[in-house]
Tab-separated table of C-alpha atoms in Angstrom:
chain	number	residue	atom	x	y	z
A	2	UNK	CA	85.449	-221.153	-15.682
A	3	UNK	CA	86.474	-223.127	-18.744
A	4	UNK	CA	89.189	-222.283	-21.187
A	5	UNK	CA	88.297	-222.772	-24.840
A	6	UNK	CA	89.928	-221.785	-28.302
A	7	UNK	CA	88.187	-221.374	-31.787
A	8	UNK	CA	89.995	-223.385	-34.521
A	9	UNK	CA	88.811	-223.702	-38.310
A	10	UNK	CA	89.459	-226.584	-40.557
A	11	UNK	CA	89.340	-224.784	-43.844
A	12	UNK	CA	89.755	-221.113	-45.135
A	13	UNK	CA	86.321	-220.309	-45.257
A	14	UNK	CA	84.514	-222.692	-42.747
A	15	UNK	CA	82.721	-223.090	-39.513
A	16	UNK	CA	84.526	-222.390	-36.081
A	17	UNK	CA	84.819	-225.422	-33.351
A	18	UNK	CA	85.970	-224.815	-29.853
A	19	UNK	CA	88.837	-227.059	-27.894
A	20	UNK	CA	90.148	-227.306	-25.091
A	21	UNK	CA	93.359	-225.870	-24.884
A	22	UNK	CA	94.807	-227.612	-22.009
A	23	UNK	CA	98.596	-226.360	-20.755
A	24	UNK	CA	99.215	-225.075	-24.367
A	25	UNK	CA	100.250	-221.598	-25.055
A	26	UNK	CA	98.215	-221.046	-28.061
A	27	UNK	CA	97.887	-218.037	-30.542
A	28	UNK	CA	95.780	-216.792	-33.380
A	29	UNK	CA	97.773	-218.116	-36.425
A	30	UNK	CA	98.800	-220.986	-34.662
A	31	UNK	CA	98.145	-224.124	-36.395
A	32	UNK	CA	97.432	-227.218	-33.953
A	33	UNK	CA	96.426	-231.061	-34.229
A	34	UNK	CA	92.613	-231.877	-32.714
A	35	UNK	CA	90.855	-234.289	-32.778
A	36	UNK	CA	87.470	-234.255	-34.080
A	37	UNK	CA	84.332	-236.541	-34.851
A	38	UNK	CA	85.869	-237.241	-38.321
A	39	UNK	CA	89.387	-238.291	-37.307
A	40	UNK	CA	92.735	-236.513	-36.462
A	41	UNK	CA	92.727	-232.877	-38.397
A	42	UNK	CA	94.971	-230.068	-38.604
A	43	UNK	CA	93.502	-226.728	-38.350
A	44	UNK	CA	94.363	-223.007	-38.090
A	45	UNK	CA	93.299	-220.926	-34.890
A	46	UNK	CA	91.164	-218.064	-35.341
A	47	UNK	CA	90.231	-217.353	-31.891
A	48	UNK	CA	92.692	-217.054	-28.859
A	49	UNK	CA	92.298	-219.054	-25.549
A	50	UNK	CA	89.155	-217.336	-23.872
A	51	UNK	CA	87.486	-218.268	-20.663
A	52	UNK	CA	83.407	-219.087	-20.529
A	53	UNK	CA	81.107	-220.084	-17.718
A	54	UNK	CA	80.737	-223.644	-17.233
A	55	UNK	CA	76.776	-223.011	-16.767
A	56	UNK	CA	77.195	-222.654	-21.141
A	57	UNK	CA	78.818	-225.337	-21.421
A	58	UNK	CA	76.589	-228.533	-22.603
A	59	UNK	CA	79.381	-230.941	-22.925
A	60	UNK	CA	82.966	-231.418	-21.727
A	61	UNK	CA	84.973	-229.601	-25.200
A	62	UNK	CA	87.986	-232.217	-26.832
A	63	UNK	CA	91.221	-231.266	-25.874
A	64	UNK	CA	93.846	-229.826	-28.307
A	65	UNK	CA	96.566	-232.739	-28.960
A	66	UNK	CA	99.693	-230.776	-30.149
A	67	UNK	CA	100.857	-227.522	-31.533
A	68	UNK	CA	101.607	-228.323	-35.513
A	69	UNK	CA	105.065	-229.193	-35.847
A	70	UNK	CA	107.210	-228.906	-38.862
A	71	UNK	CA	106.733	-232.147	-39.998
A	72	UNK	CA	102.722	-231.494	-39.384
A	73	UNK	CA	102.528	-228.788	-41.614
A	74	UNK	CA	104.462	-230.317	-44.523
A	75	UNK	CA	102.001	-233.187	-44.285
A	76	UNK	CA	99.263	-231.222	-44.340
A	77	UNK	CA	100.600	-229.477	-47.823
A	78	UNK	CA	101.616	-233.021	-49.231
A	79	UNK	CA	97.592	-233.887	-48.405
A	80	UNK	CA	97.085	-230.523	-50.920
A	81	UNK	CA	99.218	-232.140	-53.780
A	82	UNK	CA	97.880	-235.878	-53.378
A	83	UNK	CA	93.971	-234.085	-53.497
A	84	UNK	CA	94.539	-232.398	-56.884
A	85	UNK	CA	95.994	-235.717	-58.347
A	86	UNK	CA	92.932	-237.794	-56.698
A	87	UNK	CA	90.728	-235.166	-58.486
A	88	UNK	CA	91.789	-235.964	-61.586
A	89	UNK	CA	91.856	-239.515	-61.114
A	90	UNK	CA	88.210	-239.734	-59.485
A	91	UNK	CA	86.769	-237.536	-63.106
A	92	UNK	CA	88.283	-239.939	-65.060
A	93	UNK	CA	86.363	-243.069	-63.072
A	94	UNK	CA	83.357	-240.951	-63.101
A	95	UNK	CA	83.673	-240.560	-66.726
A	96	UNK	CA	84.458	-244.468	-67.220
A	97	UNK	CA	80.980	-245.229	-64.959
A	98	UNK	CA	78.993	-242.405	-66.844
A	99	UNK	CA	77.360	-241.155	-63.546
A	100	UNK	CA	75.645	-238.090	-63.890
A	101	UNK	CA	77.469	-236.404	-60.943
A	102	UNK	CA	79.652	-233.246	-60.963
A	103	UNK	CA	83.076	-233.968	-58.338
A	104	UNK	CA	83.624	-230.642	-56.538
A	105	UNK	CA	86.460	-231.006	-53.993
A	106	UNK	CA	88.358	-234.346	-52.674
A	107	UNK	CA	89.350	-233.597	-48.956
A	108	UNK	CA	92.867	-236.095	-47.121
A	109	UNK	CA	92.066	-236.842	-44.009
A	110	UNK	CA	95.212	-235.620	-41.833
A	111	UNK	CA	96.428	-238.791	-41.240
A	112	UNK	CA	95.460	-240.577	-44.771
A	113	UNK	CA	93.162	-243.008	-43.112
A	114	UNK	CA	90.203	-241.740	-45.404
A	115	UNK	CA	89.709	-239.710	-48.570
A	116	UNK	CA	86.168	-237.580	-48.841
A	117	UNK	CA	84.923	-236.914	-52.259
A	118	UNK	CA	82.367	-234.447	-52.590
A	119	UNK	CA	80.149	-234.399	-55.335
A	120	UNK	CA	76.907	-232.305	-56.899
A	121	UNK	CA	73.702	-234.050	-58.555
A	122	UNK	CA	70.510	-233.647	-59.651
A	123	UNK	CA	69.301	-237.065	-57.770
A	124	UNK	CA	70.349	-240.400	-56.559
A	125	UNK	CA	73.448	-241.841	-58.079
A	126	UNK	CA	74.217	-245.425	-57.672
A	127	UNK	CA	78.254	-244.832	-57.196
A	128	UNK	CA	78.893	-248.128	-55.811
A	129	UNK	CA	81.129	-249.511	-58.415
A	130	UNK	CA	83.060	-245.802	-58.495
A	131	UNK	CA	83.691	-246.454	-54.997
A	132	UNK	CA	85.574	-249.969	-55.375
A	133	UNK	CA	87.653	-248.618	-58.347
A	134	UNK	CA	88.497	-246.116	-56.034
A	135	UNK	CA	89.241	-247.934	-53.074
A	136	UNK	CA	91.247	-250.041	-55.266
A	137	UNK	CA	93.328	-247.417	-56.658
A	138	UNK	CA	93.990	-245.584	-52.900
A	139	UNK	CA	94.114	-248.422	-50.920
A	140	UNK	CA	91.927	-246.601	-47.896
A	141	UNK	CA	88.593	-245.809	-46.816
A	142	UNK	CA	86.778	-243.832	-49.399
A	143	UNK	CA	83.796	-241.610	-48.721
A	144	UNK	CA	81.456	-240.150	-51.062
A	145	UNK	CA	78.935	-237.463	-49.842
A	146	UNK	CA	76.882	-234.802	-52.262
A	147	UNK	CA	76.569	-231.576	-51.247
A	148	UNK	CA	74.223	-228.467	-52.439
A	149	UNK	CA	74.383	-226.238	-55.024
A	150	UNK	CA	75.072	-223.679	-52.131
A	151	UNK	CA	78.069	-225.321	-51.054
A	152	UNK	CA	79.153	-225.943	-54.845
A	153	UNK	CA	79.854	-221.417	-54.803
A	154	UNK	CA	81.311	-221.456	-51.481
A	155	UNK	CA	83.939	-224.406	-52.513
A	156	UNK	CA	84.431	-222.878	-55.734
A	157	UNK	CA	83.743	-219.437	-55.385
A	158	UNK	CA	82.852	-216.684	-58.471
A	159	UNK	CA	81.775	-213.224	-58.890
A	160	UNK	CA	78.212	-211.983	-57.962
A	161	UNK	CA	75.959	-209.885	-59.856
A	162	UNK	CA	77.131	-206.764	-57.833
A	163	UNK	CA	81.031	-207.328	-58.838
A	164	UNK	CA	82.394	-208.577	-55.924
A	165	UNK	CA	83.269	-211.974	-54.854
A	166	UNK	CA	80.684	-214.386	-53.365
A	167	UNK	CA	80.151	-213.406	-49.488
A	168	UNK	CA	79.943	-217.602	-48.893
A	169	UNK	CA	83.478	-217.726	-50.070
A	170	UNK	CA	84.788	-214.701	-48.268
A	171	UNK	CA	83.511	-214.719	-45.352
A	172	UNK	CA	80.348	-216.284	-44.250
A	173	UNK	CA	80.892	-219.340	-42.207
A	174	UNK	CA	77.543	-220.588	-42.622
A	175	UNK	CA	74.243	-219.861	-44.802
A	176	UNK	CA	71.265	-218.420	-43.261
A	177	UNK	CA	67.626	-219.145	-44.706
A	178	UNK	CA	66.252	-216.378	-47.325
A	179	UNK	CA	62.894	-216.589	-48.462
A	180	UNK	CA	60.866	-214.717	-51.367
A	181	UNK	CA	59.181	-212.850	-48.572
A	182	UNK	CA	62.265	-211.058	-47.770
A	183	UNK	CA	62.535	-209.752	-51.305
A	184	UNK	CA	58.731	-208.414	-51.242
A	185	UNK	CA	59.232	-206.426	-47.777
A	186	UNK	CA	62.412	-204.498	-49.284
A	187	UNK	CA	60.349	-203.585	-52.659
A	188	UNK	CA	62.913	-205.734	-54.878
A	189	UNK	CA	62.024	-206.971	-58.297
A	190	UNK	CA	60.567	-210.751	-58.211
A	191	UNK	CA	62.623	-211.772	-61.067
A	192	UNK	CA	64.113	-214.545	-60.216
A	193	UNK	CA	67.268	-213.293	-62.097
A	194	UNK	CA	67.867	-209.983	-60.427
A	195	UNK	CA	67.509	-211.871	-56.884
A	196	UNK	CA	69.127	-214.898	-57.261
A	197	UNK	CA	72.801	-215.931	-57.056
A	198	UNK	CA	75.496	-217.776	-58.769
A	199	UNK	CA	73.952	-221.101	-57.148
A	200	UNK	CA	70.466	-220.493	-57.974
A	201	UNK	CA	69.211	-219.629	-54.781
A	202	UNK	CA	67.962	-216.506	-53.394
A	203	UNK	CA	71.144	-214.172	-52.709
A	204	UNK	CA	72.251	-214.295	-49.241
A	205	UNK	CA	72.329	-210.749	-48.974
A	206	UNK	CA	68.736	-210.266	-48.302
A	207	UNK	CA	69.215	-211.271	-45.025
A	208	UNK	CA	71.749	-208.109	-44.086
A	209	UNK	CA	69.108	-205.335	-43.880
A	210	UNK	CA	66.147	-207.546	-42.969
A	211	UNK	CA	66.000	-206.542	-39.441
A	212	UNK	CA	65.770	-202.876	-40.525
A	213	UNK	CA	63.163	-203.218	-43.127
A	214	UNK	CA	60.748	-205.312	-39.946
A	215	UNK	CA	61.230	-202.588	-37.751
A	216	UNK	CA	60.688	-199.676	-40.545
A	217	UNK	CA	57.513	-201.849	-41.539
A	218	UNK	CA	56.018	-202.029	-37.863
A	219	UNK	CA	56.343	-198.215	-37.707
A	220	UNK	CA	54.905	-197.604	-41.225
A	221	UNK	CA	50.605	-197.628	-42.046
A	222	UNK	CA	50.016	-199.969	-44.935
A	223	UNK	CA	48.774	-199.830	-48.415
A	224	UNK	CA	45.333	-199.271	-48.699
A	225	UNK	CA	45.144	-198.267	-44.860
A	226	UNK	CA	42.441	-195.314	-44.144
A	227	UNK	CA	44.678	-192.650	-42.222
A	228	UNK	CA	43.955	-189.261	-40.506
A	229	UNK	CA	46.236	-186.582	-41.711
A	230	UNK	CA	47.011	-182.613	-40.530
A	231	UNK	CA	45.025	-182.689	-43.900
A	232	UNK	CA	42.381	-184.590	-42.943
A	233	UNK	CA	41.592	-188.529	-43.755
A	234	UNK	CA	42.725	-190.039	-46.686
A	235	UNK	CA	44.477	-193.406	-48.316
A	236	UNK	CA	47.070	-194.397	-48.411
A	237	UNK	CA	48.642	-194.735	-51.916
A	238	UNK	CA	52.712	-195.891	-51.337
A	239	UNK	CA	54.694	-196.529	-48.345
A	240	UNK	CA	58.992	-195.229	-48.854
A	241	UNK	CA	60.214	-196.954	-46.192
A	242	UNK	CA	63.910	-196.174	-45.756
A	243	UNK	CA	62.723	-192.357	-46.191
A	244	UNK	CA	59.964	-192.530	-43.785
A	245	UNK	CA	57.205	-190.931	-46.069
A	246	UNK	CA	53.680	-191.998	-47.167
A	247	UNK	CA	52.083	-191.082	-50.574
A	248	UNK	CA	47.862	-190.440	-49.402
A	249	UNK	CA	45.045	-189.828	-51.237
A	250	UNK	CA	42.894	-186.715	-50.081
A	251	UNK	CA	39.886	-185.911	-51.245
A	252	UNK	CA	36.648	-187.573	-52.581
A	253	UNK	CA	36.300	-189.049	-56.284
A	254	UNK	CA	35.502	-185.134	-57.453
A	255	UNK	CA	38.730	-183.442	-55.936
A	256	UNK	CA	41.014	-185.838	-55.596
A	257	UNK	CA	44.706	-184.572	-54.535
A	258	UNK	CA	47.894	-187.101	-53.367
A	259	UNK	CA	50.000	-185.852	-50.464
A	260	UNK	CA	53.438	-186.989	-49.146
A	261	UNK	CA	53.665	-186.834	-45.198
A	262	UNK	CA	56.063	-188.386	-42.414
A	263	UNK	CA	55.260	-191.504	-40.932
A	264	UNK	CA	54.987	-189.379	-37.619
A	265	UNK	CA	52.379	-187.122	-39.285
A	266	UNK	CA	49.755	-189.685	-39.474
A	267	UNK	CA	47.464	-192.081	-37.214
A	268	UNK	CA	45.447	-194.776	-37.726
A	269	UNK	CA	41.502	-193.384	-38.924
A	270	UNK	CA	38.876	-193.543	-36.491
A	271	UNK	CA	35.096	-192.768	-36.698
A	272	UNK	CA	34.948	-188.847	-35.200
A	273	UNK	CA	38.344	-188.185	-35.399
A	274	UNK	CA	39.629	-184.697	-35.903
A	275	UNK	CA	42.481	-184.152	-38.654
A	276	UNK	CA	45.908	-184.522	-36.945
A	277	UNK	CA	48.321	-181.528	-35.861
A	278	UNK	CA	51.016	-182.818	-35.242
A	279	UNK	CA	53.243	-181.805	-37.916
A	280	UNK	CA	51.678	-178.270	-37.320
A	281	UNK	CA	52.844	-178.187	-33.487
A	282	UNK	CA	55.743	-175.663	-34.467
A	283	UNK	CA	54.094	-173.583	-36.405
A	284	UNK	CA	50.805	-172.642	-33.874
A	285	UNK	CA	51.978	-170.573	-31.682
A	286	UNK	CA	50.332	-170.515	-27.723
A	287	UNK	CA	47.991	-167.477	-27.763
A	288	UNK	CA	48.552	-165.191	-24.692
A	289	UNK	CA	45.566	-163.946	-22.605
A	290	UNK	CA	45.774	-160.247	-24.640
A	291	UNK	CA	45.330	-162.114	-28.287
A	292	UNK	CA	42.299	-164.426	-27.160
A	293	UNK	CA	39.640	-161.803	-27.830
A	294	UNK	CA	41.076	-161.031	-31.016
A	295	UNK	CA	41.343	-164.641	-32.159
A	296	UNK	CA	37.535	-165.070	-31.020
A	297	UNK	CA	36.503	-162.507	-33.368
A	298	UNK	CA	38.684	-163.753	-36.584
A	299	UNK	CA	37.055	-167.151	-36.101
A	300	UNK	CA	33.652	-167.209	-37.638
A	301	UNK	CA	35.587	-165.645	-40.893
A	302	UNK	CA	38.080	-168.525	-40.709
A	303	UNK	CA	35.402	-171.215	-40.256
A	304	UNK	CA	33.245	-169.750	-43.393
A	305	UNK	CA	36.352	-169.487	-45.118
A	306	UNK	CA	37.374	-173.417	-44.474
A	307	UNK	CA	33.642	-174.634	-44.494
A	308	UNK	CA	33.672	-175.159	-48.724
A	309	UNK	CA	36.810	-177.022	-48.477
A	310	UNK	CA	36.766	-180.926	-48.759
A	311	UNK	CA	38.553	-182.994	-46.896
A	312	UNK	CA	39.664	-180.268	-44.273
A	313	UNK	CA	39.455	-179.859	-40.633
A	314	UNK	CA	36.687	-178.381	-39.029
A	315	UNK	CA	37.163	-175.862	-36.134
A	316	UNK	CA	33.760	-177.145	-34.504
A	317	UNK	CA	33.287	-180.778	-33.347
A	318	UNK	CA	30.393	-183.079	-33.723
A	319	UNK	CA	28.076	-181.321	-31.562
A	320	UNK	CA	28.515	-178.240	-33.358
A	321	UNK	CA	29.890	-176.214	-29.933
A	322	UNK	CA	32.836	-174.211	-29.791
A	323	UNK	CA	36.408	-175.779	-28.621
A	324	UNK	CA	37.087	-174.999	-25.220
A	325	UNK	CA	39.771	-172.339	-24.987
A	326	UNK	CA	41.970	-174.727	-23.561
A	327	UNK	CA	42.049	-176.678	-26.279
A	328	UNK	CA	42.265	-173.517	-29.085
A	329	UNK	CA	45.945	-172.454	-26.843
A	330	UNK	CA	46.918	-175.947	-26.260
A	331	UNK	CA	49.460	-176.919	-28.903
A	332	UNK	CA	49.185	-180.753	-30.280
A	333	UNK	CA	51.088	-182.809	-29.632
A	334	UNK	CA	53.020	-185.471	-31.618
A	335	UNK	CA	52.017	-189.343	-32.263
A	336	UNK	CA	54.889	-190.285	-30.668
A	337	UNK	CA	53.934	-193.141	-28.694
A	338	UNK	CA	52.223	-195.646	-31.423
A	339	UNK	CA	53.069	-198.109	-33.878
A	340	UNK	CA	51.853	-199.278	-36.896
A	341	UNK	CA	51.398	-203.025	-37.321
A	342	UNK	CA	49.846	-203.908	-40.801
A	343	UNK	CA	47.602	-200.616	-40.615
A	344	UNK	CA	46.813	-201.332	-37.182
A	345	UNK	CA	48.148	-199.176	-34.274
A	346	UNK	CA	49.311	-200.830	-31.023
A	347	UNK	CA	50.969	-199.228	-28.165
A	348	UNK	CA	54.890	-198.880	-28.033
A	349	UNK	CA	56.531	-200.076	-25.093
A	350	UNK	CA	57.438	-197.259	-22.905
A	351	UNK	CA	61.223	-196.678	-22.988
A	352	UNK	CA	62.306	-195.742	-19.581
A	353	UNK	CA	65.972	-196.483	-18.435
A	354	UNK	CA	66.457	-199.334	-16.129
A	355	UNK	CA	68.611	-198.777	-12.324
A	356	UNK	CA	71.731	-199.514	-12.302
C-alpha cells in the first residue's frame, strides 16, 4: 500500500497527490511540494489515504515541509507583489499596443519565475513585452494565453440563473458540452439562452445528461409506429422526465391524439394485437361459473366494437375464436424491453449476483 495526500495550488483548482512521507498531515494544512513547475505552496484538501500500488503508474513526489510561519507570509507577500506586477504588465501592454487582455500574474513560491496569463483572439508577437518585463523583474518571465473558459473561472461572475459561475465555485476542471446535449433535453437552440458568461455552451448541461440517455433508451421516438391498449398509432411527442407519449390514433377521417406511459406501448409489428398492458388491473380472471356467460355476451361485444377504427379485435387473423386460455389469462406488462431510437432491444436481465 502507498500513502498519498491531495493538495491544491489555488482556491478553485485541480487536486495533485504527494507523498506524505513521516509527516503528520491534515486537511487545512498548508505544506511546501514540489512540482513540475518549481517549489509551490499549497493547501491540503484531502487527508493522508492509503491506495494499492497496482494504481499507481509512477512513484508520487514527496511532500518537502509543513508551511512554516515564515512560508505562509511569503506566500501572502507573492499576493501583494502580483497585484503591483498586474498593473505594471497593462501598462507595457498598453505601451506595445498588443491586442491581448492580461488576466492573472501568478509568483512562483520561491520568486524564481513570474507567469502572466493572458486572453486573445490570435497570435501575439509579445517578444519585446517580455524583455521590458524581464528588465523590470529581474527573473524569468513566462507568458502563456489561456481560454475564454479559464478567463470566468479566474475571474468569476454571475450566470444567467443568478448564482455564481460553477467553474469558480467548485468545478476543478471543465468537461466537454456539445449542442447535442441541448437537443436531447428539449432546450431552446438559441445560442443565448444556452450559453455562458464565456461564450461557450453552459457547463451545466452535462449534470442531468446521464438521465436524459437512459430516459431516451426507454422512450419510442418521434414519428415511431407504436401498438397501443388502443390500438396502433404515431407517435406525435415524447415528455421524457414524465414518462408519457402524445400518439396519433386513427386514420386521416377520425383522427384522435392519446397520452399513454412509456410502459403502455411496444414497438408495431405486422399482425400484432393492440396491447393490454395498462388494462392488466382492470380485467379481472373469469372463474369457471362466469365462462358460459362471457361466451354468450361476446358476439354482442364484437358487433358492438366491429365499426370502431383503430380498435382491437376480439378475433385474430384467421378469424377463429381465442382460446379460453387466452380470454382468462390476464396480460401482462412490457416490462422487459427497451426502446432504442424506435427500435426495441432486449433489457439485460437483472438478477442479483452471489455474494
Amino acid at each position: 500500500m502507498t500513502k498519498i495526500v491531495g493538495v491544491r495550488f489555488k482556491p478553485v483548482g485541480k487536486m495533485y497527490y504527494f507523498d506524505p512521507l513521516d509527516f503528520e498531515i491534515h486537511i487545512g494544512d498548508h505544506v511546501i511540494v514540489e512540482t513540475s513547475r518549481g517549489i509551490e505552496f499549497g493547501e491540503v484538501i484531502q487527508g493522508i489515504k492509503e491506495i494499492d500500488e497496482k494504481n499507481v503508474t509512477k512513484p508520487f513526489k514527496g511532500v518537502i515541509r509543513i508551511a512554516t510561519r515564515e512560508d505562509i507570509e511569503r506566500h501572502k507577500e507573492n499576493r501583494i507583489k502580483e497585484k503591483e506586477a498586474y498593473d505594471i504588465c497593462n501598462e507595457k501592454i498598453e505601451k506595445h499596443g498588443l491586442t491581448m487582455k492580461l488576466i492573472e500574474v501568478e509568483y512562483a513560491f520561491d520568486r524564481s519565475k513570474i507567469l502572466f496569463y493572458f486572453t486573445a483572439d490570435g497570435r501575439v508577437d509579445f517578444r519585446e513585452l517580455v524583455k521590458d518585463l524581464a528588465a523590470v523583474f529581474r527573473t524569468r518571465i513566462e507568458l502563456r494565453q489561456i481560454g475564454v473558459r479559464d478567463e470566468s473561472k479566474t475571474l468569476g461572475s454571475v450566470g444567467i440563473c443568478g448564482r455564481n459561475l460553477c467553474c469558480s465555485q467548485f468545478l476543478d476542471e471543465f468537461v466537454p458540452v456539445s449542442i447535442k446535449m441541448a437537443k436531447e433535453q428539449g432546450l431552446s437552440l438559441n445560442p443565448s439562452k444556452i450559453s455562458g458568461v464565456c461564450g461557450r455552451l453552459m457547463c451545466c448541461l452535462k449534470y442531468e445528461q446521464d438521465v436524459y440517455e437512459e430516459l431516451i433508451a426507454e422512450s419510442p421516438k418521434a414519428g415511431a409506429r407504436v401498438m397501443t391498449p388502443d390500438g396502433a398509432g404515431t407517435v406525435m411527442n415524447v415528455a421524457l422526465l414524465r414518462g408519457k407519449v402524445l400518439v396519433r390514433l386513427g386514420s386521416d377521417d377520425d383522427v384522435k391524439h392519446k397520452e399513454f406511459g412509456v410502459s403502455e406501448i411496444e414497438p408495431y409489428r405486422e399482425g400484432m394485437e393492440p396491447s393490454q398492458a395498462s388494462k392488466k388491473e382492470e380485467e379481472p380472471v373469469l372463474s369457471e361459473s362466469l365462462e358460459e356467460n362471457a361466451q354468450e355476451t361476446e358476439p354482442q361485444q364484437k358487433k358492438h366494437d366491429h365499426g370502431k377504427r383503430g380498435q382491437g379485435r376480439r378475433r385474430n387473423r384467421s378469424g377463429s375464436k381465442p382460446k379460453k386460455d387466452e380470454e382468462t389469462k390476464p396480460a401482462e406488462k412490457n416490462n422487459g424491453k427497451k426502446y432504442y431510437r424506435g427500435r426495441m432491444r432486449n433489457k439485460p436481465s437483472q438478477t442479483p449476483k452471489e455474494t
